[in-house]
mmCIF file of C-alpha atoms and ligand atoms in Angstrom:
data_model
loop_
_atom_site.group_PDB
_atom_site.id
_atom_site.type_symbol
_atom_site.label_atom_id
_atom_site.label_comp_id
_atom_site.label_asym_id
_atom_site.label_seq_id
_atom_site.Cartn_x
_atom_site.Cartn_y
_atom_site.Cartn_z
ATOM 1 C CA MET C 1136 -30.918 1.430 15.415
ATOM 2 C CA THR C 1137 -32.093 -2.163 15.843
ATOM 3 C CA SER C 1138 -31.672 -2.897 12.135
ATOM 4 C CA LEU C 1139 -28.235 -1.267 12.202
ATOM 5 C CA LEU C 1140 -27.183 -3.521 15.090
ATOM 6 C CA THR C 1141 -28.635 -6.594 13.353
ATOM 7 C CA LEU C 1142 -26.744 -5.708 10.189
ATOM 8 C CA ALA C 1143 -23.516 -5.267 12.161
ATOM 9 C CA SER C 1144 -23.928 -8.545 13.994
ATOM 10 C CA ALA C 1145 -24.769 -10.604 10.890
ATOM 11 C CA ALA C 1146 -21.644 -9.530 8.975
ATOM 12 C CA PRO C 1147 -18.534 -11.715 8.592
ATOM 13 C CA GLN C 1148 -16.547 -8.702 9.811
ATOM 14 C CA SER C 1149 -18.246 -7.525 12.979
ATOM 15 C CA ALA C 1150 -16.824 -6.911 16.440
ATOM 16 C CA LEU C 1151 -20.437 -7.087 17.714
ATOM 17 C CA ASP C 1152 -20.749 -10.730 16.664
ATOM 18 C CA PRO C 1153 -17.875 -12.365 18.559
ATOM 19 C CA ALA C 1154 -17.174 -15.966 17.520
ATOM 20 C CA GLY C 1155 -14.754 -16.799 20.319
ATOM 21 C CA PRO C 1156 -13.545 -15.872 23.806
ATOM 22 C CA TYR C 1157 -11.102 -13.107 22.806
ATOM 23 C CA ALA C 1158 -13.490 -11.111 20.641
ATOM 24 C CA GLY C 1159 -16.165 -11.963 23.252
ATOM 25 C CA ALA C 1160 -14.156 -10.286 26.022
ATOM 26 C CA ILE C 1161 -13.695 -7.166 23.881
ATOM 27 C CA ALA C 1162 -17.395 -7.077 22.934
ATOM 28 C CA ARG C 1163 -18.396 -7.440 26.613
ATOM 29 C CA LEU C 1164 -16.150 -4.525 27.571
ATOM 30 C CA TRP C 1165 -17.606 -2.470 24.707
ATOM 31 C CA TRP C 1166 -21.180 -3.128 25.883
ATOM 32 C CA ILE C 1167 -20.280 -2.247 29.513
ATOM 33 C CA PHE C 1168 -18.844 1.098 28.354
ATOM 34 C CA PHE C 1169 -21.698 1.723 25.913
ATOM 35 C CA ILE C 1170 -24.509 1.033 28.418
ATOM 36 C CA THR C 1171 -22.841 2.916 31.300
ATOM 37 C CA LEU C 1172 -21.972 5.960 29.197
ATOM 38 C CA SER C 1173 -25.436 6.030 27.587
ATOM 39 C CA ALA C 1174 -27.004 5.979 31.061
ATOM 40 C CA ILE C 1175 -24.731 8.825 32.183
ATOM 41 C CA TYR C 1176 -25.669 10.806 29.075
ATOM 42 C CA VAL C 1177 -29.382 10.427 29.815
ATOM 43 C CA VAL C 1178 -28.968 11.344 33.514
ATOM 44 C CA VAL C 1179 -26.877 14.444 32.688
ATOM 45 C CA ALA C 1180 -29.404 15.507 30.013
ATOM 46 C CA LEU C 1181 -32.251 15.151 32.543
ATOM 47 C CA PHE C 1182 -30.342 17.258 35.083
ATOM 48 C CA ILE C 1183 -29.698 19.976 32.495
ATOM 49 C CA LEU C 1184 -33.396 20.023 31.523
ATOM 50 C CA THR C 1185 -34.512 20.197 35.173
ATOM 51 C CA ALA C 1186 -32.013 22.961 35.933
ATOM 52 C CA THR C 1187 -33.148 24.935 32.899
ATOM 53 C CA PHE C 1188 -36.874 24.817 33.615
ATOM 54 C CA ARG C 1189 -37.033 24.823 37.403
ATOM 55 C CA ARG C 1190 -37.135 28.032 39.337
ATOM 56 C CA ARG C 1191 -33.964 28.555 41.274
ATOM 57 C CA ALA C 1192 -34.300 28.131 45.050
ATOM 58 C CA SER C 1193 -32.055 30.126 47.349
ATOM 59 C CA GLY C 1194 -30.942 30.020 50.963
ATOM 60 C CA GLU C 1195 -29.049 27.646 53.243
ATOM 61 C CA SER C 1196 -31.052 24.505 52.418
ATOM 62 C CA SER C 1197 -30.277 24.892 48.711
ATOM 63 C CA ASP C 1198 -26.549 25.248 49.472
ATOM 64 C CA ARG C 1199 -26.673 22.036 51.476
ATOM 65 C CA ARG C 1200 -28.523 20.221 48.688
ATOM 66 C CA LEU C 1201 -25.907 21.421 46.187
ATOM 67 C CA THR C 1202 -23.052 20.143 48.395
ATOM 68 C CA ILE C 1203 -24.733 16.732 48.740
ATOM 69 C CA ALA C 1204 -25.418 16.552 44.979
ATOM 70 C CA VAL C 1205 -21.845 17.473 44.010
ATOM 71 C CA SER C 1206 -20.209 15.063 46.496
ATOM 72 C CA SER C 1207 -22.483 12.181 45.423
ATOM 73 C CA ALA C 1208 -21.671 12.932 41.776
ATOM 74 C CA VAL C 1209 -17.933 12.841 42.587
ATOM 75 C CA GLY C 1210 -18.424 9.564 44.498
ATOM 76 C CA VAL C 1211 -20.335 7.958 41.616
ATOM 77 C CA THR C 1212 -17.762 9.181 39.065
ATOM 78 C CA VAL C 1213 -14.829 7.740 41.035
ATOM 79 C CA THR C 1214 -16.681 4.415 41.492
ATOM 80 C CA ILE C 1215 -17.452 4.208 37.762
ATOM 81 C CA LEU C 1216 -13.840 5.013 36.826
ATOM 82 C CA PHE C 1217 -12.551 2.283 39.166
ATOM 83 C CA ALA C 1218 -15.111 -0.177 37.758
ATOM 84 C CA PHE C 1219 -13.940 0.697 34.208
ATOM 85 C CA LEU C 1220 -10.315 0.211 35.289
ATOM 86 C CA PHE C 1221 -11.198 -3.205 36.717
ATOM 87 C CA PHE C 1222 -13.107 -4.334 33.595
ATOM 88 C CA SER C 1223 -10.352 -3.042 31.271
ATOM 89 C CA THR C 1224 -7.630 -4.880 33.200
ATOM 90 C CA SER C 1225 -9.575 -8.135 33.378
ATOM 91 C CA THR C 1226 -10.314 -7.892 29.631
ATOM 92 C CA GLY C 1227 -6.582 -7.371 29.007
ATOM 93 C CA ASN C 1228 -5.845 -10.533 31.010
ATOM 94 C CA ALA C 1229 -8.540 -12.524 29.188
ATOM 95 C CA LEU C 1230 -6.922 -11.631 25.846
ATOM 96 C CA THR C 1231 -3.668 -13.378 26.765
ATOM 97 C CA SER C 1232 -5.063 -16.492 28.463
ATOM 98 C CA THR C 1233 -5.478 -19.835 26.692
ATOM 99 C CA ASN C 1234 -7.145 -21.502 29.687
ATOM 100 C CA GLY C 1235 -4.387 -24.089 29.847
ATOM 101 C CA LYS C 1236 -4.991 -25.324 26.278
ATOM 102 C CA ALA C 1237 -1.937 -25.743 24.030
ATOM 103 C CA PRO C 1238 -2.355 -23.227 21.217
ATOM 104 C CA LEU C 1239 -1.683 -23.831 17.530
ATOM 105 C CA LYS C 1240 1.240 -21.713 16.392
ATOM 106 C CA ILE C 1241 0.729 -19.653 13.277
ATOM 107 C CA THR C 1242 2.969 -16.954 11.834
ATOM 108 C CA VAL C 1243 1.307 -14.297 9.717
ATOM 109 C CA LYS C 1244 3.685 -12.146 7.721
ATOM 110 C CA ALA C 1245 2.247 -9.044 6.092
ATOM 111 C CA GLN C 1246 3.528 -8.311 2.608
ATOM 112 C CA GLN C 1247 2.696 -5.662 0.000
ATOM 113 C CA TRP C 1248 -0.189 -6.455 -0.168
ATOM 114 C CA TRP C 1249 -1.090 -9.890 1.052
ATOM 115 C CA TRP C 1250 -0.646 -12.182 4.059
ATOM 116 C CA SER C 1251 1.718 -15.126 4.135
ATOM 117 C CA VAL C 1252 0.546 -17.726 6.641
ATOM 118 C CA GLN C 1253 2.727 -20.432 8.157
ATOM 119 C CA TYR C 1254 1.693 -23.172 10.600
ATOM 120 C CA GLU C 1255 4.407 -24.501 12.873
ATOM 121 C CA GLY C 1256 4.458 -28.310 12.948
ATOM 122 C CA ALA C 1257 6.027 -30.852 15.301
ATOM 123 C CA ASP C 1258 9.061 -30.616 12.992
ATOM 124 C CA ALA C 1259 10.022 -28.781 9.810
ATOM 125 C CA SER C 1260 8.410 -31.455 7.609
ATOM 126 C CA ARG C 1261 5.017 -30.728 9.242
ATOM 127 C CA MET C 1262 5.143 -27.008 8.519
ATOM 128 C CA ILE C 1263 2.336 -25.635 6.340
ATOM 129 C CA THR C 1264 2.649 -22.528 4.202
ATOM 130 C CA THR C 1265 -0.374 -20.877 2.644
ATOM 131 C CA ALA C 1266 -1.533 -17.381 1.769
ATOM 132 C CA ASN C 1267 -4.442 -15.118 2.658
ATOM 133 C CA GLU C 1268 -6.293 -17.851 4.557
ATOM 134 C CA ILE C 1269 -6.283 -19.337 8.051
ATOM 135 C CA TYR C 1270 -8.019 -22.560 9.027
ATOM 136 C CA LEU C 1271 -8.773 -23.141 12.706
ATOM 137 C CA PRO C 1272 -10.098 -26.130 14.622
ATOM 138 C CA VAL C 1273 -13.239 -25.123 16.557
ATOM 139 C CA GLY C 1274 -12.562 -24.512 20.253
ATOM 140 C CA ARG C 1275 -8.754 -24.518 20.097
ATOM 141 C CA PRO C 1276 -6.785 -21.298 20.570
ATOM 142 C CA ALA C 1277 -4.111 -20.265 18.072
ATOM 143 C CA GLU C 1278 -1.220 -18.009 18.859
ATOM 144 C CA VAL C 1279 -0.693 -15.809 15.823
ATOM 145 C CA LYS C 1280 2.803 -14.329 15.562
ATOM 146 C CA LEU C 1281 2.764 -11.158 13.529
ATOM 147 C CA LYS C 1282 5.635 -9.966 11.368
ATOM 148 C CA SER C 1283 6.035 -7.433 8.606
ATOM 149 C CA ASN C 1284 8.729 -7.108 5.981
ATOM 150 C CA ASP C 1285 8.402 -3.608 4.732
ATOM 151 C CA VAL C 1286 5.674 -1.259 5.954
ATOM 152 C CA ILE C 1287 3.389 -1.034 8.979
ATOM 153 C CA HIS C 1288 0.160 -3.007 8.571
ATOM 154 C CA SER C 1289 -2.536 -3.804 11.112
ATOM 155 C CA LEU C 1290 -4.372 -7.101 11.215
ATOM 156 C CA TRP C 1291 -7.991 -7.042 12.315
ATOM 157 C CA ILE C 1292 -10.286 -10.078 12.385
ATOM 158 C CA PRO C 1293 -13.178 -8.364 14.199
ATOM 159 C CA ASN C 1294 -15.149 -11.547 14.999
ATOM 160 C CA LEU C 1295 -12.105 -13.153 16.628
ATOM 161 C CA GLN C 1296 -9.786 -10.516 18.100
ATOM 162 C CA GLY C 1297 -8.944 -6.797 18.252
ATOM 163 C CA LYS C 1298 -6.504 -5.016 15.950
ATOM 164 C CA ARG C 1299 -2.763 -5.465 16.181
ATOM 165 C CA ASP C 1300 -0.073 -3.554 14.289
ATOM 166 C CA LEU C 1301 2.607 -5.397 12.336
ATOM 167 C CA ILE C 1302 5.740 -3.299 12.545
ATOM 168 C CA PRO C 1303 8.974 -4.263 10.751
ATOM 169 C CA GLY C 1304 11.563 -5.277 13.352
ATOM 170 C CA HIS C 1305 9.011 -5.448 16.193
ATOM 171 C CA ASP C 1306 7.311 -8.840 16.100
ATOM 172 C CA SER C 1307 4.182 -9.215 18.200
ATOM 173 C CA SER C 1308 1.441 -11.787 18.626
ATOM 174 C CA PHE C 1309 -2.168 -12.315 19.636
ATOM 175 C CA PHE C 1310 -4.522 -15.219 20.242
ATOM 176 C CA ILE C 1311 -7.554 -16.132 18.198
ATOM 177 C CA GLN C 1312 -10.131 -18.825 18.835
ATOM 178 C CA ALA C 1313 -13.480 -19.664 17.256
ATOM 179 C CA ASP C 1314 -16.040 -21.521 19.366
ATOM 180 C CA ARG C 1315 -18.290 -22.337 16.433
ATOM 181 C CA ALA C 1316 -17.708 -23.378 12.849
ATOM 182 C CA GLY C 1317 -17.915 -20.522 10.375
ATOM 183 C CA LYS C 1318 -16.183 -18.181 7.989
ATOM 184 C CA TRP C 1319 -14.959 -14.701 8.856
ATOM 185 C CA GLU C 1320 -12.834 -12.099 7.214
ATOM 186 C CA GLY C 1321 -9.760 -10.271 8.403
ATOM 187 C CA GLN C 1322 -8.492 -7.054 6.928
ATOM 188 C CA CYS C 1323 -5.561 -4.675 7.066
ATOM 189 C CA ALA C 1324 -6.722 -1.824 9.278
ATOM 190 C CA GLU C 1325 -3.913 0.672 8.789
ATOM 191 C CA PHE C 1326 -3.125 2.568 5.605
ATOM 192 C CA CYS C 1327 -0.058 0.861 4.147
ATOM 193 C CA GLY C 1328 0.028 2.032 0.561
ATOM 194 C CA LEU C 1329 -1.731 1.752 -2.754
ATOM 195 C CA GLN C 1330 -3.507 -1.564 -2.170
ATOM 196 C CA HIS C 1331 -4.217 -1.205 1.550
ATOM 197 C CA ALA C 1332 -7.908 -1.914 0.967
ATOM 198 C CA LYS C 1333 -7.078 -5.180 -0.809
ATOM 199 C CA MET C 1334 -5.477 -7.187 1.990
ATOM 200 C CA ARG C 1335 -8.248 -9.640 2.822
ATOM 201 C CA LEU C 1336 -7.595 -12.673 5.012
ATOM 202 C CA ASP C 1337 -10.133 -15.521 5.056
ATOM 203 C CA VAL C 1338 -10.586 -17.304 8.373
ATOM 204 C CA THR C 1339 -12.454 -20.604 8.434
ATOM 205 C CA ALA C 1340 -13.195 -22.562 11.597
ATOM 206 C CA ILE C 1341 -13.969 -26.269 11.164
ATOM 207 C CA PRO C 1342 -14.397 -29.196 13.590
ATOM 208 C CA GLU C 1343 -11.143 -30.774 14.855
ATOM 209 C CA ALA C 1344 -11.498 -33.923 12.667
ATOM 210 C CA GLU C 1345 -11.972 -31.862 9.492
ATOM 211 C CA PHE C 1346 -9.071 -29.660 10.510
ATOM 212 C CA ALA C 1347 -6.808 -32.735 10.793
ATOM 213 C CA LYS C 1348 -7.836 -33.644 7.227
ATOM 214 C CA TRP C 1349 -7.092 -30.107 6.041
ATOM 215 C CA VAL C 1350 -3.622 -30.326 7.636
ATOM 216 C CA ASP C 1351 -2.929 -33.658 5.921
ATOM 217 C CA ALA C 1352 -4.043 -32.268 2.560
ATOM 218 C CA GLN C 1353 -1.865 -29.160 2.976
ATOM 219 C CA LEU C 1354 1.168 -31.252 3.933
ATOM 220 C CA LYS C 1355 1.025 -33.178 0.664
ATOM 221 C CA PRO C 1356 3.171 -31.909 -2.212
ATOM 222 C CA ALA C 1357 1.337 -30.538 -5.237
ATOM 223 C CA VAL C 1358 -0.486 -33.065 -7.423
ATOM 224 C CA SER C 1359 1.575 -34.061 -10.458
ATOM 225 C CA PRO C 1360 0.259 -32.804 -13.782
ATOM 226 C CA LYS C 1361 -1.849 -35.457 -15.525
ATOM 227 C CA SER C 1362 -3.148 -34.184 -18.857
ATOM 228 C CA LYS C 1363 -0.860 -33.001 -21.695
ATOM 229 C CA ASP C 1364 -2.049 -29.439 -21.050
ATOM 230 C CA GLU C 1365 -1.208 -29.620 -17.355
ATOM 231 C CA GLN C 1366 2.240 -31.077 -18.108
ATOM 232 C CA ARG C 1367 2.957 -28.310 -20.562
ATOM 233 C CA GLY C 1368 1.598 -25.791 -18.044
ATOM 234 C CA GLN C 1369 4.079 -27.003 -15.447
ATOM 235 C CA GLN C 1370 6.908 -26.507 -17.944
ATOM 236 C CA VAL C 1371 5.670 -23.009 -18.711
ATOM 237 C CA PHE C 1372 5.553 -22.272 -14.981
ATOM 238 C CA LEU C 1373 9.078 -23.572 -14.387
ATOM 239 C CA SER C 1374 10.658 -21.963 -17.482
ATOM 240 C CA GLU C 1375 9.098 -18.511 -17.128
ATOM 241 C CA GLY C 1376 10.081 -16.335 -14.166
ATOM 242 C CA CYS C 1377 7.410 -17.805 -11.830
ATOM 243 C CA PRO C 1378 9.691 -19.908 -9.543
ATOM 244 C CA LEU C 1379 11.725 -16.824 -8.645
ATOM 245 C CA CYS C 1380 8.841 -15.670 -6.420
ATOM 246 C CA HIS C 1381 6.522 -18.675 -6.021
ATOM 247 C CA ALA C 1382 6.951 -22.125 -4.524
ATOM 248 C CA ILE C 1383 5.103 -25.278 -5.541
ATOM 249 C CA GLY C 1384 5.758 -28.227 -3.227
ATOM 250 C CA GLY C 1385 7.212 -31.260 -5.039
ATOM 251 C CA THR C 1386 8.734 -29.169 -7.873
ATOM 252 C CA ASP C 1387 11.931 -27.132 -8.189
ATOM 253 C CA ALA C 1388 9.958 -23.916 -7.665
ATOM 254 C CA GLY C 1389 10.969 -22.544 -4.264
ATOM 255 C CA GLY C 1390 10.523 -18.756 -4.425
ATOM 256 C CA ARG C 1391 9.353 -17.187 -1.191
ATOM 257 C CA SER C 1392 8.580 -13.556 -1.989
ATOM 258 C CA GLY C 1393 5.171 -14.393 -3.497
ATOM 259 C CA PRO C 1394 2.395 -16.689 -2.215
ATOM 260 C CA ASP C 1395 3.052 -20.450 -2.061
ATOM 261 C CA LEU C 1396 1.014 -22.003 -4.886
ATOM 262 C CA THR C 1397 1.150 -25.703 -3.871
ATOM 263 C CA HIS C 1398 -2.631 -25.722 -3.231
ATOM 264 C CA VAL C 1399 -3.618 -22.472 -4.930
ATOM 265 C CA ALA C 1400 -6.705 -23.980 -6.592
ATOM 266 C CA SER C 1401 -8.232 -24.700 -3.171
ATOM 267 C CA ARG C 1402 -8.348 -20.999 -2.230
ATOM 268 C CA ARG C 1403 -11.451 -18.859 -2.442
ATOM 269 C CA THR C 1404 -9.796 -15.751 -3.821
ATOM 270 C CA LEU C 1405 -6.644 -14.545 -5.540
ATOM 271 C CA ALA C 1406 -4.490 -11.501 -4.800
ATOM 272 C CA ALA C 1407 -5.650 -11.315 -1.150
ATOM 273 C CA GLY C 1408 -9.352 -11.091 -1.860
ATOM 274 C CA ALA C 1409 -8.963 -8.706 -4.819
ATOM 275 C CA ILE C 1410 -10.526 -11.189 -7.290
ATOM 276 C CA PRO C 1411 -12.409 -14.504 -7.078
ATOM 277 C CA ASN C 1412 -10.361 -17.621 -7.818
ATOM 278 C CA THR C 1413 -11.794 -18.446 -11.254
ATOM 279 C CA ARG C 1414 -10.070 -19.376 -14.516
ATOM 280 C CA GLY C 1415 -10.865 -16.039 -16.136
ATOM 281 C CA HIS C 1416 -9.675 -13.932 -13.226
ATOM 282 C CA LEU C 1417 -6.524 -16.031 -12.886
ATOM 283 C CA ALA C 1418 -5.783 -15.431 -16.590
ATOM 284 C CA GLY C 1419 -6.266 -11.669 -16.167
ATOM 285 C CA TRP C 1420 -4.086 -11.698 -13.065
ATOM 286 C CA ILE C 1421 -1.208 -13.522 -14.819
ATOM 287 C CA LEU C 1422 -1.345 -11.363 -17.963
ATOM 288 C CA ASP C 1423 -1.858 -7.973 -16.331
ATOM 289 C CA PRO C 1424 -1.459 -7.957 -12.542
ATOM 290 C CA GLN C 1425 -0.975 -4.174 -12.475
ATOM 291 C CA GLY C 1426 -4.400 -3.788 -14.065
ATOM 292 C CA VAL C 1427 -5.974 -5.840 -11.268
ATOM 293 C CA LYS C 1428 -3.913 -4.561 -8.351
ATOM 294 C CA PRO C 1429 -1.799 -1.520 -9.240
ATOM 295 C CA GLY C 1430 1.489 -1.492 -7.336
ATOM 296 C CA THR C 1431 1.643 -5.248 -6.737
ATOM 297 C CA ASN C 1432 5.119 -6.791 -6.972
ATOM 298 C CA MET C 1433 3.848 -9.351 -9.511
ATOM 299 C CA PRO C 1434 5.273 -8.481 -12.945
ATOM 300 C CA THR C 1435 3.355 -8.517 -16.230
ATOM 301 C CA ASN C 1436 3.504 -11.874 -18.074
ATOM 302 C CA PRO C 1437 2.681 -11.500 -21.765
ATOM 303 C CA LEU C 1438 2.324 -15.229 -22.523
ATOM 304 C CA PRO C 1439 1.244 -16.593 -25.912
ATOM 305 C CA PRO C 1440 -2.339 -17.985 -25.766
ATOM 306 C CA ASP C 1441 -1.331 -21.672 -25.855
ATOM 307 C CA ASP C 1442 1.172 -21.243 -23.041
ATOM 308 C CA LEU C 1443 -1.360 -19.287 -21.002
ATOM 309 C CA ASN C 1444 -4.059 -21.955 -21.460
ATOM 310 C CA ALA C 1445 -1.641 -24.686 -20.440
ATOM 311 C CA LEU C 1446 -0.459 -22.695 -17.406
ATOM 312 C CA LEU C 1447 -4.077 -22.100 -16.365
ATOM 313 C CA ALA C 1448 -4.862 -25.826 -16.679
ATOM 314 C CA TYR C 1449 -1.856 -26.632 -14.474
ATOM 315 C CA LEU C 1450 -2.528 -24.008 -11.785
ATOM 316 C CA ARG C 1451 -6.241 -24.886 -11.683
ATOM 317 C CA SER C 1452 -5.281 -28.511 -10.996
ATOM 318 C CA LEU C 1453 -3.342 -27.578 -7.820
ATOM 319 C CA LYS C 1454 -6.124 -28.366 -5.354
HETATM 320 CU CU1 LIG O 2720 -1.558 -3.502 4.884
HETATM 321 CU CU2 LIG O 2720 -3.030 -1.575 5.059
#
């Protein structure tokens, strides 16, 4: 039991290891329910054991004792239910309060099967678009608006907040906040099709100063290709079908149905956590996406080896 709890609390996806106030409020409520209900279970079990093994008394005094026992049990039950109601309501309130701090505004749009992430800026030129990753400044709340294009998904970042469904046509939102630096993982928590299990979302909390640097880096257009290979790779990217779905800031590629690739080389994974972001995996993903993630909207790209190598050099340079 202890080792199970330790395991659960050490994981990057654990509701028992809250990293901020919202997940903390949910964890507190969970522990209140767990401890109270465990205590009730033990008390009821003891009563059943006593009743089974004790000889039954009879007469007026036993009737009176029974009446007292039943009315106290009813009293305790009602008190516990009201206490639960109080704790549930106050937890609900805690989940929507930012304690007067101005939250970051992030829109997460669930796709089949990945997450598009957009940070609202002071104006349109300060808007950041990325995919399958969220960066947060430590101690600042973020309001995450949730949208879905096609099917119902459910976003769950257990260390930061409870689950929330993303239903097409019914936008919703929740708050997340991390009070310490760290990395956690979000996941789709509702069956949404073939690749439901491969909708990972990385969440990284960093100190405010580092976060400001991350924002500045994300706001920059993509680095221009330097080597011959990278230059040729950019041409391959722009002349094949890639720009129909993908955008790269600073180029003519402006597709929006696939992940923005302006800083793709800085991401930890590809295809929403399905594969690590390495040269080899990227090559496999470009050549045969259906082999990596069956059902993905990314088409097969049978590129000649030289074109593929050049394209890889270019994409790997997009830090
Ligand atoms: Cu998206 Cu399950």
